[in-house]
Short mmCIF file of C-alpha atoms and ligand atoms in Angstrom, two decimals:
data_model
loop_
_atom_site.label_atom_id
_atom_site.label_comp_id
_atom_site.label_asym_id
_atom_site.label_seq_id
_atom_site.Cartn_x
_atom_site.Cartn_y
_atom_site.Cartn_z
CA UNK A 1 18.92 5.04 8.86
CA UNK A 2 18.84 7.40 11.83
CA UNK A 3 15.70 8.93 13.28
CA UNK A 4 14.52 12.32 11.95
CA UNK A 5 15.86 14.49 14.76
CA UNK A 6 13.97 17.71 14.09
CA UNK A 7 11.22 16.90 11.63
CA UNK A 8 9.97 19.84 9.54
CA UNK A 9 6.17 20.10 9.96
CA UNK A 10 4.79 18.29 6.91
CA UNK A 11 1.16 17.32 7.44
CA UNK A 12 -1.42 15.22 5.63
CA UNK A 13 -4.16 17.74 4.87
CA UNK A 14 -6.50 15.80 2.58
CA UNK A 15 -7.39 12.25 1.62
CA UNK A 16 -9.54 10.32 -0.80
CA UNK A 17 -9.93 6.80 -2.10
CA UNK A 18 -11.63 4.90 -4.87
CA UNK A 19 -12.63 1.25 -5.02
CA UNK A 20 -14.22 -0.37 -8.06
CA UNK A 21 -17.84 -1.45 -7.59
CA UNK A 22 -17.43 -5.01 -8.79
CA UNK A 23 -16.96 -7.47 -5.91
CA UNK A 24 -15.16 -10.80 -6.33
CA UNK A 25 -16.15 -13.06 -3.42
CA UNK A 26 -14.55 -16.24 -2.12
CA UNK A 27 -17.62 -18.07 -3.43
CA UNK A 28 -16.85 -16.69 -6.93
CA UNK A 29 -13.26 -17.97 -6.62
CA UNK A 30 -14.51 -21.43 -5.55
CA UNK A 31 -16.05 -21.64 -9.02
CA UNK A 32 -12.78 -20.61 -10.72
CA UNK A 33 -10.05 -22.64 -8.93
CA UNK A 34 -9.76 -25.50 -6.42
CA UNK A 35 -10.19 -23.49 -3.21
CA UNK A 36 -12.72 -22.85 -0.46
CA UNK A 37 -14.06 -19.90 1.47
CA UNK A 38 -12.95 -21.63 4.66
CA UNK A 39 -9.32 -22.00 3.46
CA UNK A 40 -9.09 -18.40 2.25
CA UNK A 41 -10.61 -16.87 5.39
CA UNK A 42 -8.58 -19.03 7.77
CA UNK A 43 -5.21 -18.57 6.00
CA UNK A 44 -5.55 -14.92 4.93
CA UNK A 45 -8.56 -13.16 6.49
CA UNK A 46 -9.88 -12.17 3.04
CA UNK A 47 -13.63 -12.47 2.28
CA UNK A 48 -13.86 -10.43 -0.91
CA UNK A 49 -11.95 -7.99 -3.08
CA UNK A 50 -12.80 -5.31 -5.68
CA UNK A 51 -12.03 -5.75 -9.37
CA UNK A 52 -11.85 -2.90 -11.89
CA UNK A 53 -13.65 -3.19 -15.25
CA UNK A 54 -11.60 -3.79 -18.39
CA UNK A 55 -12.09 -0.14 -19.36
CA UNK A 56 -10.55 1.16 -16.12
CA UNK A 57 -6.78 1.47 -15.64
CA UNK A 58 -4.64 2.23 -12.59
CA UNK A 59 -4.43 5.93 -13.52
CA UNK A 60 -8.23 6.16 -13.88
CA UNK A 61 -8.65 4.94 -10.28
CA UNK A 62 -5.82 7.23 -9.12
CA UNK A 63 -7.51 10.23 -10.75
CA UNK A 64 -10.79 9.52 -8.94
CA UNK A 65 -9.02 9.13 -5.57
CA UNK A 66 -6.93 12.28 -6.20
CA UNK A 67 -9.93 14.45 -7.04
CA UNK A 68 -11.48 13.50 -3.71
CA UNK A 69 -8.21 14.16 -1.83
CA UNK A 70 -7.79 17.59 -3.44
CA UNK A 71 -11.39 18.53 -2.64
CA UNK A 72 -10.88 17.38 0.96
CA UNK A 73 -7.69 19.46 1.22
CA UNK A 74 -9.32 22.46 -0.47
CA UNK A 75 -6.47 22.55 -2.99
CA UNK A 76 -7.01 23.39 -6.67
CA UNK A 77 -5.38 21.00 -9.17
CA UNK A 78 -3.36 23.81 -10.76
CA UNK A 79 -1.79 24.55 -7.35
CA UNK A 80 -0.34 21.03 -6.94
CA UNK A 81 3.49 21.16 -6.97
CA UNK A 82 4.39 17.46 -7.25
CA UNK A 83 2.60 14.16 -7.95
CA UNK A 84 4.01 10.78 -6.95
CA UNK A 85 2.28 7.51 -7.80
CA UNK A 86 3.39 4.31 -6.10
CA UNK A 87 2.35 1.35 -8.24
CA UNK A 88 3.46 -1.98 -9.69
CA UNK A 89 0.65 -1.90 -12.22
CA UNK A 90 1.37 1.25 -14.25
CA UNK A 91 -0.94 1.85 -17.23
CA UNK A 92 2.12 1.30 -19.46
CA UNK A 93 5.90 0.92 -19.01
CA UNK A 94 6.08 4.60 -19.89
CA UNK A 95 4.98 7.35 -19.57
CA UNK A 96 4.69 7.27 -15.80
CA UNK A 97 1.24 6.77 -14.32
CA UNK A 98 1.84 9.99 -12.37
CA UNK A 99 1.98 11.95 -15.66
CA UNK A 100 -1.30 10.34 -16.71
CA UNK A 101 -2.82 11.41 -13.39
CA UNK A 102 -1.46 14.91 -13.95
CA UNK A 103 -3.27 14.99 -17.31
CA UNK A 104 -6.43 13.51 -15.77
CA UNK A 105 -6.76 16.07 -12.98
CA UNK A 106 -5.25 18.93 -15.05
CA UNK A 107 -2.49 19.72 -12.54
CA UNK A 108 -0.57 21.68 -15.16
CA UNK A 109 1.96 23.22 -12.75
CA UNK A 110 3.12 19.97 -11.12
CA UNK A 111 6.03 17.66 -11.92
CA UNK A 112 5.19 13.99 -11.69
CA UNK A 113 6.89 10.61 -11.37
CA UNK A 114 6.29 7.02 -10.22
CA UNK A 115 7.87 5.01 -7.44
CA UNK A 116 8.38 1.27 -7.69
CA UNK A 117 8.66 -0.30 -4.25
CA UNK A 118 5.73 -2.73 -4.55
CA UNK A 119 3.55 -2.97 -1.44
CA UNK A 120 5.87 -0.65 0.50
CA UNK A 121 5.51 1.89 -2.32
CA UNK A 122 3.10 4.26 -0.57
CA UNK A 123 5.40 4.56 2.47
CA UNK A 124 8.39 5.14 0.17
CA UNK A 125 6.34 7.77 -1.70
CA UNK A 126 5.29 9.57 1.50
CA UNK A 127 8.91 9.61 2.70
CA UNK A 128 10.10 10.91 -0.69
CA UNK A 129 7.47 13.65 -0.70
CA UNK A 130 8.44 14.54 2.87
CA UNK A 131 12.07 15.12 1.86
CA UNK A 132 11.07 17.36 -1.08
CA UNK A 133 8.77 19.34 1.22
CA UNK A 134 11.21 19.51 4.13
CA UNK A 135 13.94 20.83 1.81
CA UNK A 136 11.68 23.72 0.84
CA UNK A 137 11.77 22.81 -2.86
CA UNK A 138 7.96 22.48 -2.99
CA UNK A 139 5.02 23.54 -0.82
CA UNK A 140 2.64 20.63 -1.37
CA UNK A 141 2.47 17.14 -2.88
CA UNK A 142 -0.17 14.73 -4.07
CA UNK A 143 0.87 11.21 -3.07
CA UNK A 144 -1.00 8.22 -4.44
CA UNK A 145 -0.97 4.44 -4.06
CA UNK A 146 -2.93 2.84 -6.90
CA UNK A 147 -3.09 -0.66 -8.31
CA UNK A 148 -4.98 -2.77 -10.80
CA UNK A 149 -3.55 -6.07 -9.59
CA UNK A 150 -6.30 -8.00 -11.39
CA UNK A 151 -4.40 -7.13 -14.60
CA UNK A 152 -1.36 -9.17 -13.50
CA UNK A 153 -3.12 -11.91 -11.49
CA UNK A 154 -3.39 -15.41 -12.90
CA UNK A 155 -6.96 -16.54 -12.20
CA UNK A 156 -5.86 -20.12 -12.85
CA UNK A 157 -3.33 -20.07 -9.97
CA UNK A 158 -5.00 -20.68 -6.61
CA UNK A 159 -1.79 -19.78 -4.77
CA UNK A 160 -2.09 -16.12 -5.78
CA UNK A 161 -5.51 -15.31 -7.27
CA UNK A 162 -7.31 -15.41 -3.92
CA UNK A 163 -5.07 -12.68 -2.50
CA UNK A 164 -5.25 -9.60 -4.71
CA UNK A 165 -7.64 -6.74 -5.50
CA UNK A 166 -7.81 -3.30 -7.12
CA UNK A 167 -8.13 0.23 -5.70
CA UNK A 168 -6.51 3.62 -5.14
CA UNK A 169 -5.85 5.97 -2.25
CA UNK A 170 -4.48 9.52 -2.37
CA UNK A 171 -3.36 12.11 0.15
CA UNK A 172 -2.22 15.74 0.00
CA UNK A 173 0.88 16.69 1.98
CA UNK A 174 1.67 20.27 2.88
CA UNK A 175 4.43 22.08 4.74
CA UNK A 176 2.71 23.72 7.71
CA UNK A 177 3.92 25.70 10.69
CA UNK A 178 2.62 23.29 13.34
CA UNK A 179 5.78 22.11 15.05
CA UNK A 180 5.63 18.52 16.31
CA UNK A 181 2.78 17.57 13.94
CA UNK A 182 2.75 15.59 10.71
CA UNK A 183 5.30 13.05 9.50
CA UNK A 184 7.75 12.65 12.36
CA UNK A 185 9.83 9.62 11.38
CA UNK A 186 10.22 6.84 8.83
CA UNK A 187 12.31 3.72 8.22
CA UNK A 188 12.88 2.51 4.65
CA UNK A 189 14.66 -0.77 4.00
CA UNK A 190 15.23 -3.18 1.13
CA UNK A 191 17.12 -6.37 0.32
CA UNK A 192 17.40 -7.40 -3.32
CA UNK A 193 18.89 -10.82 -2.60
CA UNK A 194 15.46 -12.42 -2.59
CA UNK A 195 13.95 -10.42 -5.43
CA UNK A 196 12.83 -13.69 -7.07
CA UNK A 197 10.39 -14.50 -4.23
CA UNK A 198 7.79 -12.14 -5.64
CA UNK A 199 7.87 -10.98 -9.25
CA UNK A 200 6.27 -10.67 -12.66
CA UNK A 201 8.94 -12.45 -14.71
CA UNK A 202 8.11 -11.23 -18.23
CA UNK A 203 7.22 -7.97 -19.94
CA UNK A 204 10.37 -6.04 -18.99
CA UNK A 205 13.77 -5.82 -20.70
CA UNK A 206 14.95 -9.19 -19.34
CA UNK A 207 12.12 -11.10 -20.96
CA UNK A 208 10.12 -9.02 -23.43
CA UNK A 209 6.64 -10.27 -24.36
CA UNK A 210 6.70 -13.21 -26.76
CA UNK A 211 4.36 -16.02 -27.74
CA UNK A 212 6.44 -18.23 -25.42
CA UNK A 213 6.22 -15.87 -22.43
CA UNK A 214 2.48 -15.54 -22.87
CA UNK A 215 2.04 -19.31 -23.31
CA UNK A 216 3.98 -19.92 -20.10
CA UNK A 217 1.86 -17.36 -18.21
CA UNK A 218 4.94 -15.36 -17.23
CA UNK A 219 3.19 -11.99 -17.30
CA UNK A 220 1.42 -12.78 -14.04
CA UNK A 221 2.51 -12.51 -10.40
CA UNK A 222 4.73 -15.40 -9.38
CA UNK A 223 5.23 -15.87 -5.64
CA UNK A 224 6.99 -18.15 -3.21
CA UNK A 225 4.26 -17.76 -0.62
CA UNK A 226 5.84 -19.52 2.35
CA UNK A 227 9.17 -17.67 1.98
CA UNK A 228 7.37 -14.34 1.64
CA UNK A 229 5.26 -15.13 4.69
CA UNK A 230 8.28 -15.90 6.90
CA UNK A 231 10.14 -12.82 5.70
CA UNK A 232 7.06 -10.61 6.13
CA UNK A 233 6.45 -11.60 9.74
CA UNK A 234 10.07 -10.84 10.68
CA UNK A 235 10.30 -7.58 8.71
CA UNK A 236 6.94 -6.22 9.86
CA UNK A 237 7.67 -7.01 13.50
CA UNK A 238 11.12 -5.47 13.32
CA UNK A 239 10.17 -2.21 11.63
CA UNK A 240 7.09 -1.75 13.84
CA UNK A 241 9.00 -2.24 17.08
CA UNK A 242 12.02 -0.22 15.93
CA UNK A 243 10.13 2.91 14.92
CA UNK A 244 8.06 2.80 18.12
CA UNK A 245 11.12 2.32 20.33
CA UNK A 246 13.25 5.02 18.76
CA UNK A 247 10.37 7.49 19.21
CA UNK A 248 9.80 6.37 22.82
CA UNK A 249 6.28 5.21 22.01
CA UNK A 250 4.55 2.43 23.92
CA UNK A 251 1.75 0.34 22.43
CA UNK A 252 -0.91 2.41 24.19
CA UNK A 253 0.46 5.63 22.60
CA UNK A 254 -0.42 4.40 19.11
CA UNK A 255 -3.91 5.44 18.06
CA UNK A 256 -4.02 3.55 14.76
CA UNK A 257 -1.73 0.97 13.21
CA UNK A 258 -2.29 1.15 9.45
CA UNK A 259 -0.54 -1.93 8.08
CA UNK A 260 -0.14 -3.34 4.60
CA UNK A 261 -2.97 -5.82 4.11
CA UNK A 262 -1.35 -8.97 2.71
CA UNK A 263 -2.45 -11.48 5.30
CA UNK A 264 -4.31 -11.00 8.58
CA UNK A 265 -1.89 -13.37 10.31
CA UNK A 266 1.08 -11.18 9.28
CA UNK A 267 -0.67 -8.01 10.52
CA UNK A 268 -1.55 -9.61 13.84
CA UNK A 269 2.03 -10.83 14.35
CA UNK A 270 3.37 -7.28 13.89
CA UNK A 271 0.79 -5.84 16.28
CA UNK A 272 1.47 -8.54 18.84
CA UNK A 273 5.21 -7.81 18.78
CA UNK A 274 4.34 -4.32 19.95
CA UNK A 275 1.69 -5.51 22.42
CA UNK A 276 -0.93 -3.49 20.54
CA UNK A 277 -4.64 -3.95 21.26
CA UNK A 278 -6.38 -5.40 18.16
CA UNK A 279 -8.94 -2.58 18.30
CA UNK A 280 -6.13 -0.16 17.33
CA UNK A 281 -5.46 -1.98 14.05
CA UNK A 282 -7.07 -0.67 10.89
CA UNK A 283 -8.11 -3.69 8.80
CA UNK A 284 -9.57 -3.57 5.32
CA UNK A 285 -8.15 -6.88 4.10
CA UNK A 286 -11.49 -8.68 4.59
CA UNK A 287 -13.17 -6.30 2.11
CA UNK A 288 -10.43 -5.51 -0.39
CA UNK A 289 -7.69 -8.17 -0.16
CA UNK A 290 -4.12 -7.14 -0.91
CA UNK A 291 -4.01 -3.99 -3.09
CA UNK A 292 -0.21 -3.62 -2.91
CA UNK A 293 0.73 0.09 -2.70
CA UNK A 294 -2.97 1.00 -2.53
CA UNK A 295 -3.54 -0.94 0.71
CA UNK A 296 -1.84 1.54 3.05
CA UNK A 297 -2.98 4.48 0.89
CA UNK A 298 -6.64 3.48 1.16
CA UNK A 299 -6.07 2.57 4.82
CA UNK A 300 -4.71 6.03 5.68
CA UNK A 301 -7.51 7.73 3.74
CA UNK A 302 -10.16 5.60 5.50
CA UNK A 303 -8.73 6.41 8.94
CA UNK A 304 -8.53 10.13 8.13
CA UNK A 305 -12.05 10.31 6.72
CA UNK A 306 -13.95 8.01 9.07
CA UNK A 307 -12.14 7.67 12.42
CA UNK A 308 -12.58 11.14 13.95
CA UNK A 309 -8.88 11.79 14.54
CA UNK A 310 -7.92 14.12 17.40
CA UNK A 311 -4.96 16.45 17.83
CA UNK A 312 -1.93 14.45 18.95
CA UNK A 313 -3.20 11.04 17.72
CA UNK A 314 -0.40 8.78 16.50
CA UNK A 315 -0.73 6.88 13.21
CA UNK A 316 1.80 4.17 12.37
CA UNK A 317 2.01 2.87 8.81
CA UNK A 318 3.93 -0.38 8.20
CA UNK A 319 4.41 -2.42 5.05
CA UNK A 320 6.50 -5.00 3.22
CA UNK A 321 6.58 -6.07 -0.39
CA UNK A 322 8.45 -7.30 -3.44
CA UNK A 323 12.07 -6.32 -3.76
CA UNK A 324 12.10 -7.24 -0.96
CA UNK A 325 11.20 -3.88 0.54
CA UNK A 326 9.78 -2.93 3.92
CA UNK A 327 9.32 0.11 6.10
CA UNK A 328 7.30 2.18 8.52
CA UNK A 329 6.22 5.80 8.89
CA UNK A 330 4.93 7.72 11.86
CA UNK A 331 2.42 10.59 11.72
CA UNK A 332 1.45 12.75 14.69
CA UNK A 333 -1.99 14.31 14.10
N1 LIG B 22 -6.98 -22.81 -1.63
C1 LIG B 22 -6.75 -24.01 -1.10
N2 LIG B 22 -5.52 -24.51 -0.90
C2 LIG B 22 -4.46 -23.72 -1.23
C3 LIG B 22 -4.64 -22.46 -1.78
C4 LIG B 22 -5.95 -22.01 -2.00
N3 LIG B 22 -6.23 -20.80 -2.52
N4 LIG B 22 -3.43 -21.92 -2.01
C5 LIG B 22 -2.52 -22.80 -1.61
N5 LIG B 22 -3.15 -23.92 -1.14
C6 LIG B 22 -2.56 -25.11 -0.60
C7 LIG B 22 -1.12 -25.30 -0.99
O1 LIG B 22 -1.05 -25.87 -2.27
C8 LIG B 22 -0.60 -26.20 0.10
O2 LIG B 22 -0.92 -27.51 -0.23
P1 LIG B 22 0.18 -28.69 -0.04
O3 LIG B 22 0.48 -28.67 1.43
O4 LIG B 22 -0.55 -29.87 -0.53
O5 LIG B 22 1.33 -28.27 -0.87
C9 LIG B 22 -1.44 -25.81 1.32
O6 LIG B 22 -2.56 -25.06 0.83
C10 LIG B 22 -0.70 -24.97 2.34
O7 LIG B 22 0.10 -24.05 1.66
P2 LIG B 22 1.01 -23.00 2.39
O8 LIG B 22 1.72 -22.21 1.36
O9 LIG B 22 1.79 -23.64 3.47
O10 LIG B 22 -0.12 -22.13 3.11
P3 LIG B 22 0.10 -20.91 4.05
O11 LIG B 22 -0.55 -21.15 5.35
O12 LIG B 22 1.53 -20.45 4.04
O13 LIG B 22 -0.76 -19.79 3.30
C11 LIG B 22 -0.36 -17.94 1.85
C12 LIG B 22 -0.46 -19.44 1.97
C13 LIG B 22 -0.05 -17.58 0.40
C14 LIG B 22 -1.72 -17.35 2.22
C15 LIG B 22 0.71 -17.43 2.83
O14 LIG B 22 1.90 -18.16 2.64
C16 LIG B 22 1.01 -15.98 2.64
O15 LIG B 22 0.20 -15.13 2.96
N6 LIG B 22 2.22 -15.65 2.15
C17 LIG B 22 2.59 -14.30 1.95
C18 LIG B 22 1.99 -13.83 0.67
C19 LIG B 22 2.06 -12.36 0.51
O16 LIG B 22 2.02 -11.64 1.46
N7 LIG B 22 2.16 -11.90 -0.74
C20 LIG B 22 2.14 -10.54 -1.08
C21 LIG B 22 3.30 -9.82 -0.55
S1 LIG B 22 3.03 -8.11 -0.56
#
């Protein structure tokens, strides 16, 4: 896809996030499966993750994050034009989680839908919202990445259960008049040939829930970890370097890299390809693990709320995920 030649000023004007209080530590996991804190930290960089209570769904977390984002943006819920939720853990197959968020925050004048692009979902959702805004069809959008991955994680499988956590991040996008600011470019890519590397095999139309599917634990995440790792390093490096190069940005021009938080080694490989100083990388993997679409959403919200951004700062979001999907998105503050 070509670069956005004359981006319409679409800016991120509010952010919020929610993380469940309950912490699942590596020590807790040592008591559940054959693993060790040392192995998890060395291979992934994760120390702990947050787990939502049984009573809390993905949309509940998304509502809490959205209310904070709207308050931060100074936007009333009834003035929201569009809601997009990126998630692989919708409350149900239908209705969309976005419609449940609409009900939860009482955004009665919005239209709402979900995006399924796994861990790249939040970048896909931002890019989708951008195009609606740039076309003039709407004036603002609430864009959310929210996941309850604990609901689809097999806590008997040490290959996957150490990786994932729950949380939600939300931002408000608005068309503004500030030329040269806001979302200035994005790259979205996917390749379905290796869809089987990362999937939840049952529960959809191909394999509806049955006693057999439940007995075989097919409603949980199944992952070919080594294949995903190799793919992720290549894809993350490529999209990071490509978006920087085509926008004539050098490593030192990037204020914050906000990467998907699947594995610290994957993040560091992408940053290294660009020659980026580690202090410019926003990490939350040690605290929250991999929250799929929520990782970059919470990451962007954290940077906006806590990192004292200045006019002209450059934020670079990069992610990869099931599909396979991958992509990057550039924001000029
Ligand atoms: N604790 C201890 N040992 C574990 C373990 C755990 N939690 N999980 C796997 N192992 C074992 C494996 O069984 C394997 O043992 P073997 O050599 O006897 O077969 C060994 O550790 C090494 O496994 P390997 O898969 O080579 O480790 P790795 O260095 O590739 O790290 C991942 C494993 C999963 C952390 C890594 O492959 C990864 O991050 N992959 C990408 C996953 C991802 O990003 N998923 C989400 C996409 S959005």
